[in-house]
Structure formats: structure tokens, C-alpha cells
Amino acid sequence: MSALLEIEDLNVTFNTRYGAVTALDSVSLHVNAGETLGVVGESGCGKSITALSVMGLIPSPPGRIAGGSIRLNGEELTTASPARMRAIRGAEAAMIFQEPMTSLNPVFTVGAQIAEAIMLHQKVGADQAMRAAVALLDRVGIPSPDARARDYPHQLSGGMRQRVMIAMAVSCRPKMLIADEPTTALDVTVQAQIFDLLNEIQRDFGAAIVLITHDMGAIAEMADRVAVMYAGRVIEGATADDVLDHPQHPYARGLIDCIPNIAKGDAALREIPGVVPPLHLLGAGCAFAARCAHANNRCHTEKPKLAAHGHHPAACHAVQEGRI
Amino acid sequence: MTASFFIRRIAYGLLLMLGVVILNFLLIRLAPGDPAVVIAGEMGGIDAQMLAAIRADYGLDKPLPTQLWIYLSNVVQGNLGESFFFNQPVATLISARIGPTILLVLTAQVLSIVIGMFLGVIAARKPNGPLSGFVSVFATIGYAVPVFWTGIMLVILFASVFPIFPVEGMRSVRLRDAGPIAQFFDVAHHLVLPAFTLAIIYLAQYARLSRASMMDVLGSDYIRTARAKGATEQSVLFKHALRNAALPILTVAGLQFGNLISGALLVETVFNWPGMGRLAFDSILRRNYPTVLGVLFFAAAMVVAANILTDLSYRWADPRLRGRE
Amino acid sequence: MTEPTVPEPYVAESPGREAWRMYSRNRTALFGLGLLFVILAITFYGSFFYAGDAYDIVWAPHEPPMVTPEFPLGTDYLGRDIVTGMLKGGGPTMAVGAAAALITMVIGVSLGALAGFYGGWIDTALMRFTEFFQVLPALLFAMVLVTLFSPSLWTIAFAIGVVSWPQTARLTRAEFMKIKELEYVTAARAIGAKNTRIIWKVILPNAAPPLIVSAALTIGVAILFEAGLSFLGLGDPNVMSWGLMIGANRDQLLDAWWPVTFPGLAIFLTVLAVSLVGDGLNDAFNPKLRER
């Protein structure tokens, strides 16, 4: 059975004042129908660029898909016409963004914004679309949806706005839902509610979800499988349990160590020393080498490939050489 | 809510107009020389009898507060004084000329906003493209050219080189008895050059401003949302982005309205447009102060009205401001 | 024997020097500065070469340009030399512009500083006052002032200043409101500095960059104002100016294009130079905004 979404050797470059930099370097991912794939990594790892590539929303210029393929239901997206991409966006693949405060247009009512998404892809009248929008608001747990549909975004709280975004995203029952850090900007209590809602939505609508996050806790709660990204590459991929219980790549280990584990009597916040290097400064070796305790000469000169060794695939010389 | 806002806004406007009336009163008193002579204007052959009549009318022998009261109550009754040169009440003089001025100013305003925003929106799509370059050069030049000189250059161009637009007045004499449709087109034909001359500075400014504003908006998250739901490029640009990008233009256009009227004074003079500007110019040359101050009063009233309209349309366009002060 | 080279100690760049470094990288801004110098030099030195009175009738009327070598730009409707007029008229135009800008800045900065610093009812009162002045169409109000107080270079500069200050006041107020909340102002208060000292010595220097830019742009606007007033015949009748030349020759513009064209070009280039310098200063003070 072929996957719902298959990304193969995707390369994305951006023209910057430092010249063309590689934002995504041979990224390969797949998502099966109805499952949740977690994509984790720190900011600047290429998670959002991957999502925007699928949606055909890479700002161009300066961005460009330089190679590879993205197939949704077997249909190649990298070469699809703009009109075809518009038909896919919102209907077959939808996206929820990080900033609910700014992701809704301030001058239109939320009902109108949801109704617009419906009318763009279905042949329905304005009244019918608006009724559908109200029903969706009700479905995502917004109280008195009739009145709220006539509200403007600034009249709603951040959590409510994210619910509106979700309602908009699922309005055309997409097979694929990309959620880019959907809870980062929200309160902790609201985060849990949004995750519950996403789980419900997935159950009811049968959509596959790509959850982009830097929060391993969210992965543990939501994801069936996980891809760890670092500096534009996928460096580890397996089922969520495998990655959480047996992280291979030193970076993945670092991320999991960052989860405060109160049960083990260890509430101290840890962090991985250093930051993701700027993409224009990437050298020939492993991008993580400068921050890695296990780096040797080979790590600084040769890029490791994502290859299975032992438990599950990880792009790390140290793992593949059995040093860790 | 909006109604009470509207009422308060109008009350404040009336207060500002009261200020203008008091200012006018003070200006005449502050000017060097006998106020009666100032009011009469420095025309030849003013006689003692006339001066006495003016003194009685304005109560100039009474104390200042009484004089102010007389002046105020005259203005409230629509009496802005008498133009001794035209031998007509100032209010009559102005009411015959305010229409052409409003026509000119509004046409220029609409032209500059519509064309300026259109250029700005198109330019914003390619921030480093040729149109963007043209918009910034055009805006810099438009800012530096004296508006009356633009008008004169256009007069020279269209009077001698391409005589396709009339360069003087508002109506053709030969069409005085024509039907209303012919007259409408005649006025529109005459309006082309003055309105364009007046619009060109602001057009350039609005183009630059809407380009910047549009670039801002196009980078915002809700535009990405609109694209993510599959909206067409036209819908993204002209529905989602433009309404947000237009808000700063609206503010500036409101603030510029006074300058637009100032510009209209010069443009009317260049093109012999029969408006308040021409009247002010003619009256100033004849030192006919009641008329000049009357023009100042009506011009200020136009600005006040424009400001109220701007505020209301701003609240209409930006829902975040509704229900807030 | 050569003296040993002593390494220069590292000295932090002064803000002015840094601004100049940014400015000198901007080609358009340098062009504006150069253009301004050229215009100033021509009007200043040129009047020595053309010693005649700009009002003197020296030739036949409406001599076209580039025909008689003595009158390269031709003569006007009375037979006055246009080159002489332009050289003699430039000084007053620019002087009035500069003086008016100075008056505008003095009024605007004082009122804006008071409103922004003290806030409360002082702010409310001053802002209402400012709004009132913004209701009056500036050129018309200036026309009224100039006629009432009879035109001279001083009354013109004064009138332009009186009608142009509101924008400066708003800008100054906004800057003061922003800066007075910053830590170093609190620090100055903590050591017991008086309000006047805080206004003049602490906040004003830090608000200077946008005010300098606004001053430059105000000069441009003031020159346009002066030109407009002179064009309407409300200039100082004893002093030649570019606007006056255009106004005086306007009725004959279809017979002779040159007496109205060249002075207008001079106004345009001068205002262009000043505004390019203003834009350049703005970019130099706000390097981050330069991407636009």
C-alpha cells in the first residue's frame, strides 16, 4: 500500500545575501492515511519549510524547490500547475499555523473566513456556506457558534482563534492536515484542549496529521511515528515509541533529555548546548558535530547518511560505528 | 454606540469651527490699522459714511467681547459680511463657488487614492521590479514639484502641443444652453487637467505608501492562511490584503485633505477654475478681508467634514476600532 | 630610523560619525547633497558674476533662450534677464525656506516636547490646539496672515512657520512619550535632575534623529510654500524670487515657455535636493529600514 503523502529527496534552496543556501537537504518522509506523523526539531531545522513545500506555499522568490518529489495520493505536487495547487490547498491538504493571533484576517468575521474556505472548494451558496461554518464552529467546541461566527478575530481569545483555524482547516474534510506548532503560542491548559480536539477531529474525519513541534511531550501524546529534523535534514525516523524510548542520534537523545521527568525525581530543565548553525555556515560534515559530545574527525568532514543500524534509522556516524 | 460616537464627533467639529470663527475675528483685530478700514478693504474711494456703516454693523465702538458676540451671531445666521468689491454678501459669493472647488478636490482625492493604490499594489508584488523603482522615483519627484508649476507645464503642453483638453475654466461658452448630458461631459472634459495636476503629488505619495503597506500586509500570517485555503491570487491581493493595506492610506488621505485644499487654491488659479481658490486669490489682491476670511471658514469646514468622514470610514473599515474610542 | 607605530586605541564611533558613514554609502543621498551644494554655490557665487538688478529691463522682451549669448536663458515679458532673476531669486527663496523651517521647528518642538513630557491636561490642551491648526488649510491661512501683516521676507517666513508646525509637534510628542519611559530617563530622575534638564539634556538629544530628518523635509515644504505665495503675488514685492518670476510671467505663458519653465525647474531641483538629503538622513539614522 502506498502512503498518502510521500516526500522523496526534497531539496529546497533560498537565495539570501550570503548566496543560495540549502534549507532542506534530501528530505524524505512519508505519511500513511489516518496516522499522525510528528516532525520535531528546534526552530530553524526546516520543519515549517517542509510543511510549506507540501502546501506549495514556499515564498518564491527567494525560495525554490530545487529537487526531489512530493506526492499526495500519488499525484506529483512539485510540478503541479498553480491552479491545481490552489484546488488542492484547503481541500485535500490543509494547514494550521503557529500564531492564531495573527493568522486570521482582522477585517473579516471568523464565520466569513470559514465560509470562504468552503466556497472556494465546494459549489455552495453563501448562506449554505455560512450555515456550514456555524456547524463547524460548533464541532470544534466553540460555545454559541451562531454569535461567534459574526465576531471578528480580535474579539476571540487565542485558544478560540486556534479552534477557528482548525474549523477552517477541516471545513473541506482534507485527507491531510498539517499542524505547524499549533499550540506554541497558547497557554498550557489550552494546549491540552487543542491536542484533544485534534485527536477527535482525526478520529471523526479520518485525516492524517503532520504535527510539527519542538515539544517532545506533544509527540508522546499525539504521534504514531516521528521524524527528527536538524539543519534541513531528517536525522532519525521511527515509530514514536521507538524514538522516545531508544533515541539513537545524539541530537534526539538531547531532545528527549530535555523533557523534565518528574516521575524519576528529576525536575531539572536541561538543554542542548549551543544553537542550530545558520544554514549558510553549514560545512561538509555533520551539522550537529559542533554541539555533539561524540563527534570525531569523520563527523566534521563527512555528512552521515540516514541508515538503519541496530534499532532504527539514524543519520549519525557514531551510532553507525557503534561508538554510542 | 456608533451613533453616539458620530454625535460626539460632530460636536467636536462644531467646536473646532467655533475656534475658526474666533480666529477670524481676532485676525481682523490683530491686523495693523483701523478694523473698519480692514473690513472695507483697501479699495479706492472709501468714504466716511461707509466706514460709519461698517462700524455700526460690526459694533466696532463697543467693547471687544460684545464685538465678538455680534460677529458670532452674524456667522451663525449665515452672515459672513459683505464684499464691497463684488457688492454681494460673502456667503452668496462663496456658495456660488464652493461647488466647483468640492468637485475638483474630491475628483483629485479619488483619482490619487485609486490610481496610487493600484500602482502601489502592483509594485508590492515585485518589491525590486521596475514598477517599484518607478513608484519610488515618481514619489520623490512628485513631492518636490511645485503643484502650480506642474499645472503651468501641462497648460503649455496641452494648449500648444496636444490641444485635446481645455486648459481654462470649467465650461465651454458655446455649450451654455446644451442639455445636461452634454454639460456633464463638458465639465468632465475641463476637469481632466486641473484634477490630474492636483492629484499627481498625492498619487505619488499614496503609491509609495500603499506599496510599503502592501508589502507589510503580504508578509503577514493571515495572507498565508488565505493562500493555504486555496484562495486565488486576485482574491489574496484585492480582498484579503488590500482592505488591510488601505487602512494607513485612509489615515493619510484624511490628514492630507487640508493640503489638498491648499493645492486646489493654486491649481484653480492656474486653470482659471471658478472655485473658492480663485475667489480667495482675487479677494486677497483687492484686500477684501471678509471674503478671504469667509473662504478660510468654508475651507476649514470642508476639512472638518472630511475628518469626520475619515473617522467614520476608518471605523467601518477596521472592525478593531468599533465599540472603542 | 622610523618611529615605532603605536596602535590606535579603539574608540567607539560617535553617533554623528556613524550616521555619516551610513549616509555616505547611500548614492541617492550623496547625489542630493551634491545637488544642494551645487545649487547653493551657483546662487551664491553666480550673483557676483551677474551683478545687475533682477528687475532691470536689459533687452527686448521674450528673447528665447540660447539665441543671444548674453542672455542664455532668454528674457521675460518685460525684457528682464532670466539668468539674473534666477541667481538673485534663489537666495531669498532658500533663506525664507530655512527661516520658516527654523520657526516651524522651534514652535513644533517646544509644544510637542511639553505635551509629550508632561502628558495629562497639558497634553490634551496642546493636542486640541494642534488639531485646531490642522483644520486650517495651510496655504490659505498663510495667505491670510501674509496679506494682513503685509508681505516681507520676515512675515512670509513667520506665516509659513505658523501654519506648518503641527506635524512637527505631533512627531516630537510621540518621540518624547516613547523616550520618557526609558531607563536612562528614570535614572536621571533618580539622581534628582530637574524637569527642564531632563527635557533639554536627556530626552531632546535622544529624540534628535527623527527631528533632524523632519527639519530637512520641512525646509523642502517651506520652499514650496514660499514659491506658492510668491507665485500668487504675495511675496515680498521688493525681492526677486523664483515663484514671483513664474507668477509674473504666467499670463504670457503661451507666448513664451521659458520664463515660467526655468524658475520652476530651479524650485523643483532645490526641493528635490533637500528631500533627498532628508531621506538619506532618515536611512542613515535607521539602517534597519533601508531594505525597503
mmCIF file with all atom_site columns, C-alpha atoms in Angstrom, chain C residues 67-159:
data_model
loop_
_atom_site.group_PDB
_atom_site.id
_atom_site.type_symbol
_atom_site.label_atom_id
_atom_site.label_alt_id
_atom_site.label_comp_id
_atom_site.label_asym_id
_atom_site.label_entity_id
_atom_site.label_seq_id
_atom_site.pdbx_PDB_ins_code
_atom_site.Cartn_x
_atom_site.Cartn_y
_atom_site.Cartn_z
_atom_site.occupancy
_atom_site.B_iso_or_equiv
_atom_site.pdbx_formal_charge
_atom_site.auth_seq_id
_atom_site.auth_comp_id
_atom_site.auth_asym_id
_atom_site.auth_atom_id
_atom_site.pdbx_PDB_model_num
ATOM 1  C CA . VAL C 1 67  ? 19.879 82.857 -29.031 1.00 0.00 ? 67  VAL C CA 1
ATOM 2  C CA . THR C 1 68  ? 21.746 85.832 -27.625 1.00 0.00 ? 68  THR C CA 1
ATOM 3  C CA . PRO C 1 69  ? 24.940 84.822 -25.768 1.00 0.00 ? 69  PRO C CA 1
ATOM 4  C CA . GLU C 1 70  ? 24.470 87.443 -23.032 1.00 0.00 ? 70  GLU C CA 1
ATOM 5  C CA . PHE C 1 71  ? 21.071 86.017 -22.141 1.00 0.00 ? 71  PHE C CA 1
ATOM 6  C CA . PRO C 1 72  ? 21.482 82.249 -22.253 1.00 0.00 ? 72  PRO C CA 1
ATOM 7  C CA . LEU C 1 73  ? 18.046 81.589 -20.772 1.00 0.00 ? 73  LEU C CA 1
ATOM 8  C CA . GLY C 1 74  ? 16.352 84.454 -22.580 1.00 0.00 ? 74  GLY C CA 1
ATOM 9  C CA . THR C 1 75  ? 14.341 87.366 -21.214 1.00 0.00 ? 75  THR C CA 1
ATOM 10 C CA . ASP C 1 76  ? 10.872 87.645 -19.720 1.00 0.00 ? 76  ASP C CA 1
ATOM 11 C CA . TYR C 1 77  ? 7.808  89.596 -20.846 1.00 0.00 ? 77  TYR C CA 1
ATOM 12 C CA . LEU C 1 78  ? 9.361  92.892 -19.812 1.00 0.00 ? 78  LEU C CA 1
ATOM 13 C CA . GLY C 1 79  ? 12.823 92.137 -21.178 1.00 0.00 ? 79  GLY C CA 1
ATOM 14 C CA . ARG C 1 80  ? 14.420 91.235 -17.829 1.00 0.00 ? 80  ARG C CA 1
ATOM 15 C CA . ASP C 1 81  ? 17.245 88.722 -17.869 1.00 0.00 ? 81  ASP C CA 1
ATOM 16 C CA . ILE C 1 82  ? 16.108 85.296 -16.609 1.00 0.00 ? 82  ILE C CA 1
ATOM 17 C CA . VAL C 1 83  ? 19.571 84.123 -15.521 1.00 0.00 ? 83  VAL C CA 1
ATOM 18 C CA . THR C 1 84  ? 19.946 87.203 -13.305 1.00 0.00 ? 84  THR C CA 1
ATOM 19 C CA . GLY C 1 85  ? 16.467 86.646 -11.903 1.00 0.00 ? 85  GLY C CA 1
ATOM 20 C CA . MET C 1 86  ? 17.181 83.020 -11.109 1.00 0.00 ? 86  MET C CA 1
ATOM 21 C CA . LEU C 1 87  ? 20.511 83.812 -9.450  1.00 0.00 ? 87  LEU C CA 1
ATOM 22 C CA . LYS C 1 88  ? 19.099 86.694 -7.393  1.00 0.00 ? 88  LYS C CA 1
ATOM 23 C CA . GLY C 1 89  ? 15.854 84.891 -6.640  1.00 0.00 ? 89  GLY C CA 1
ATOM 24 C CA . GLY C 1 90  ? 17.451 81.728 -5.291  1.00 0.00 ? 90  GLY C CA 1
ATOM 25 C CA . GLY C 1 91  ? 18.907 83.278 -2.160  1.00 0.00 ? 91  GLY C CA 1
ATOM 26 C CA . PRO C 1 92  ? 15.658 84.738 -0.790  1.00 0.00 ? 92  PRO C CA 1
ATOM 27 C CA . THR C 1 93  ? 13.700 81.588 -1.652  1.00 0.00 ? 93  THR C CA 1
ATOM 28 C CA . MET C 1 94  ? 16.133 79.401 0.258   1.00 0.00 ? 94  MET C CA 1
ATOM 29 C CA . ALA C 1 95  ? 16.571 81.884 3.098   1.00 0.00 ? 95  ALA C CA 1
ATOM 30 C CA . VAL C 1 96  ? 12.822 82.088 3.634   1.00 0.00 ? 96  VAL C CA 1
ATOM 31 C CA . GLY C 1 97  ? 12.627 78.317 3.434   1.00 0.00 ? 97  GLY C CA 1
ATOM 32 C CA . ALA C 1 98  ? 15.333 77.890 6.057   1.00 0.00 ? 98  ALA C CA 1
ATOM 33 C CA . ALA C 1 99  ? 13.950 80.598 8.361   1.00 0.00 ? 99  ALA C CA 1
ATOM 34 C CA . ALA C 1 100 ? 10.424 79.188 8.090   1.00 0.00 ? 100 ALA C CA 1
ATOM 35 C CA . ALA C 1 101 ? 11.711 75.708 8.848   1.00 0.00 ? 101 ALA C CA 1
ATOM 36 C CA . LEU C 1 102 ? 13.532 77.084 11.887  1.00 0.00 ? 102 LEU C CA 1
ATOM 37 C CA . ILE C 1 103 ? 10.364 78.772 13.162  1.00 0.00 ? 103 ILE C CA 1
ATOM 38 C CA . THR C 1 104 ? 8.378  75.596 12.477  1.00 0.00 ? 104 THR C CA 1
ATOM 39 C CA . MET C 1 105 ? 10.874 73.523 14.425  1.00 0.00 ? 105 MET C CA 1
ATOM 40 C CA . VAL C 1 106 ? 11.010 75.941 17.357  1.00 0.00 ? 106 VAL C CA 1
ATOM 41 C CA . ILE C 1 107 ? 7.226  76.080 17.750  1.00 0.00 ? 107 ILE C CA 1
ATOM 42 C CA . GLY C 1 108 ? 6.644  72.413 16.957  1.00 0.00 ? 108 GLY C CA 1
ATOM 43 C CA . VAL C 1 109 ? 9.423  71.007 19.128  1.00 0.00 ? 109 VAL C CA 1
ATOM 44 C CA . SER C 1 110 ? 8.544  73.227 22.115  1.00 0.00 ? 110 SER C CA 1
ATOM 45 C CA . LEU C 1 111 ? 4.848  72.404 22.080  1.00 0.00 ? 111 LEU C CA 1
ATOM 46 C CA . GLY C 1 112 ? 5.403  68.742 21.235  1.00 0.00 ? 112 GLY C CA 1
ATOM 47 C CA . ALA C 1 113 ? 8.016  68.378 23.978  1.00 0.00 ? 113 ALA C CA 1
ATOM 48 C CA . LEU C 1 114 ? 5.728  69.940 26.593  1.00 0.00 ? 114 LEU C CA 1
ATOM 49 C CA . ALA C 1 115 ? 2.771  67.786 25.562  1.00 0.00 ? 115 ALA C CA 1
ATOM 50 C CA . GLY C 1 116 ? 4.777  64.580 25.369  1.00 0.00 ? 116 GLY C CA 1
ATOM 51 C CA . PHE C 1 117 ? 6.760  65.131 28.552  1.00 0.00 ? 117 PHE C CA 1
ATOM 52 C CA . TYR C 1 118 ? 4.074  66.354 30.910  1.00 0.00 ? 118 TYR C CA 1
ATOM 53 C CA . GLY C 1 119 ? 1.100  64.455 29.496  1.00 0.00 ? 119 GLY C CA 1
ATOM 54 C CA . GLY C 1 120 ? -2.226 64.869 31.302  1.00 0.00 ? 120 GLY C CA 1
ATOM 55 C CA . TRP C 1 121 ? -4.237 68.015 30.751  1.00 0.00 ? 121 TRP C CA 1
ATOM 56 C CA . ILE C 1 122 ? -1.261 69.876 29.271  1.00 0.00 ? 122 ILE C CA 1
ATOM 57 C CA . ASP C 1 123 ? -1.056 67.213 26.587  1.00 0.00 ? 123 ASP C CA 1
ATOM 58 C CA . THR C 1 124 ? -4.809 67.272 25.986  1.00 0.00 ? 124 THR C CA 1
ATOM 59 C CA . ALA C 1 125 ? -4.911 71.061 25.723  1.00 0.00 ? 125 ALA C CA 1
ATOM 60 C CA . LEU C 1 126 ? -1.892 71.290 23.432  1.00 0.00 ? 126 LEU C CA 1
ATOM 61 C CA . MET C 1 127 ? -3.131 68.496 21.200  1.00 0.00 ? 127 MET C CA 1
ATOM 62 C CA . ARG C 1 128 ? -6.553 70.123 20.832  1.00 0.00 ? 128 ARG C CA 1
ATOM 63 C CA . PHE C 1 129 ? -4.724 73.318 19.904  1.00 0.00 ? 129 PHE C CA 1
ATOM 64 C CA . THR C 1 130 ? -2.673 71.382 17.358  1.00 0.00 ? 130 THR C CA 1
ATOM 65 C CA . GLU C 1 131 ? -5.780 69.742 15.896  1.00 0.00 ? 131 GLU C CA 1
ATOM 66 C CA . PHE C 1 132 ? -7.337 73.166 15.536  1.00 0.00 ? 132 PHE C CA 1
ATOM 67 C CA . PHE C 1 133 ? -4.374 74.360 13.475  1.00 0.00 ? 133 PHE C CA 1
ATOM 68 C CA . GLN C 1 134 ? -4.565 71.245 11.328  1.00 0.00 ? 134 GLN C CA 1
ATOM 69 C CA . VAL C 1 135 ? -8.115 72.132 10.361  1.00 0.00 ? 135 VAL C CA 1
ATOM 70 C CA . LEU C 1 136 ? -6.983 75.334 8.647   1.00 0.00 ? 136 LEU C CA 1
ATOM 71 C CA . PRO C 1 137 ? -5.730 74.736 5.093   1.00 0.00 ? 137 PRO C CA 1
ATOM 72 C CA . ALA C 1 138 ? -2.116 75.799 5.482   1.00 0.00 ? 138 ALA C CA 1
ATOM 73 C CA . LEU C 1 139 ? -1.566 77.777 2.299   1.00 0.00 ? 139 LEU C CA 1
ATOM 74 C CA . LEU C 1 140 ? -4.828 79.685 2.653   1.00 0.00 ? 140 LEU C CA 1
ATOM 75 C CA . PHE C 1 141 ? -4.060 80.545 6.272   1.00 0.00 ? 141 PHE C CA 1
ATOM 76 C CA . ALA C 1 142 ? -0.568 81.664 5.296   1.00 0.00 ? 142 ALA C CA 1
ATOM 77 C CA . MET C 1 143 ? -2.068 83.806 2.530   1.00 0.00 ? 143 MET C CA 1
ATOM 78 C CA . VAL C 1 144 ? -4.355 85.490 5.053   1.00 0.00 ? 144 VAL C CA 1
ATOM 79 C CA . LEU C 1 145 ? -1.505 86.115 7.503   1.00 0.00 ? 145 LEU C CA 1
ATOM 80 C CA . VAL C 1 146 ? 0.819  87.496 4.856   1.00 0.00 ? 146 VAL C CA 1
ATOM 81 C CA . THR C 1 147 ? -1.782 89.897 3.470   1.00 0.00 ? 147 THR C CA 1
ATOM 82 C CA . LEU C 1 148 ? -2.932 91.079 6.879   1.00 0.00 ? 148 LEU C CA 1
ATOM 83 C CA . PHE C 1 149 ? 0.599  91.811 8.024   1.00 0.00 ? 149 PHE C CA 1
ATOM 84 C CA . SER C 1 150 ? 1.876  92.995 4.618   1.00 0.00 ? 150 SER C CA 1
ATOM 85 C CA . PRO C 1 151 ? 4.359  90.800 2.768   1.00 0.00 ? 151 PRO C CA 1
ATOM 86 C CA . SER C 1 152 ? 8.036  90.901 3.603   1.00 0.00 ? 152 SER C CA 1
ATOM 87 C CA . LEU C 1 153 ? 10.591 88.106 3.844   1.00 0.00 ? 153 LEU C CA 1
ATOM 88 C CA . TRP C 1 154 ? 10.037 88.004 7.607   1.00 0.00 ? 154 TRP C CA 1
ATOM 89 C CA . THR C 1 155 ? 6.255  87.902 7.604   1.00 0.00 ? 155 THR C CA 1
ATOM 90 C CA . ILE C 1 156 ? 6.365  85.200 4.937   1.00 0.00 ? 156 ILE C CA 1
ATOM 91 C CA . ALA C 1 157 ? 8.790  83.059 6.928   1.00 0.00 ? 157 ALA C CA 1
ATOM 92 C CA . PHE C 1 158 ? 6.723  83.677 10.041  1.00 0.00 ? 158 PHE C CA 1
ATOM 93 C CA . ALA C 1 159 ? 3.437  82.819 8.307   1.00 0.00 ? 159 ALA C CA 1
#
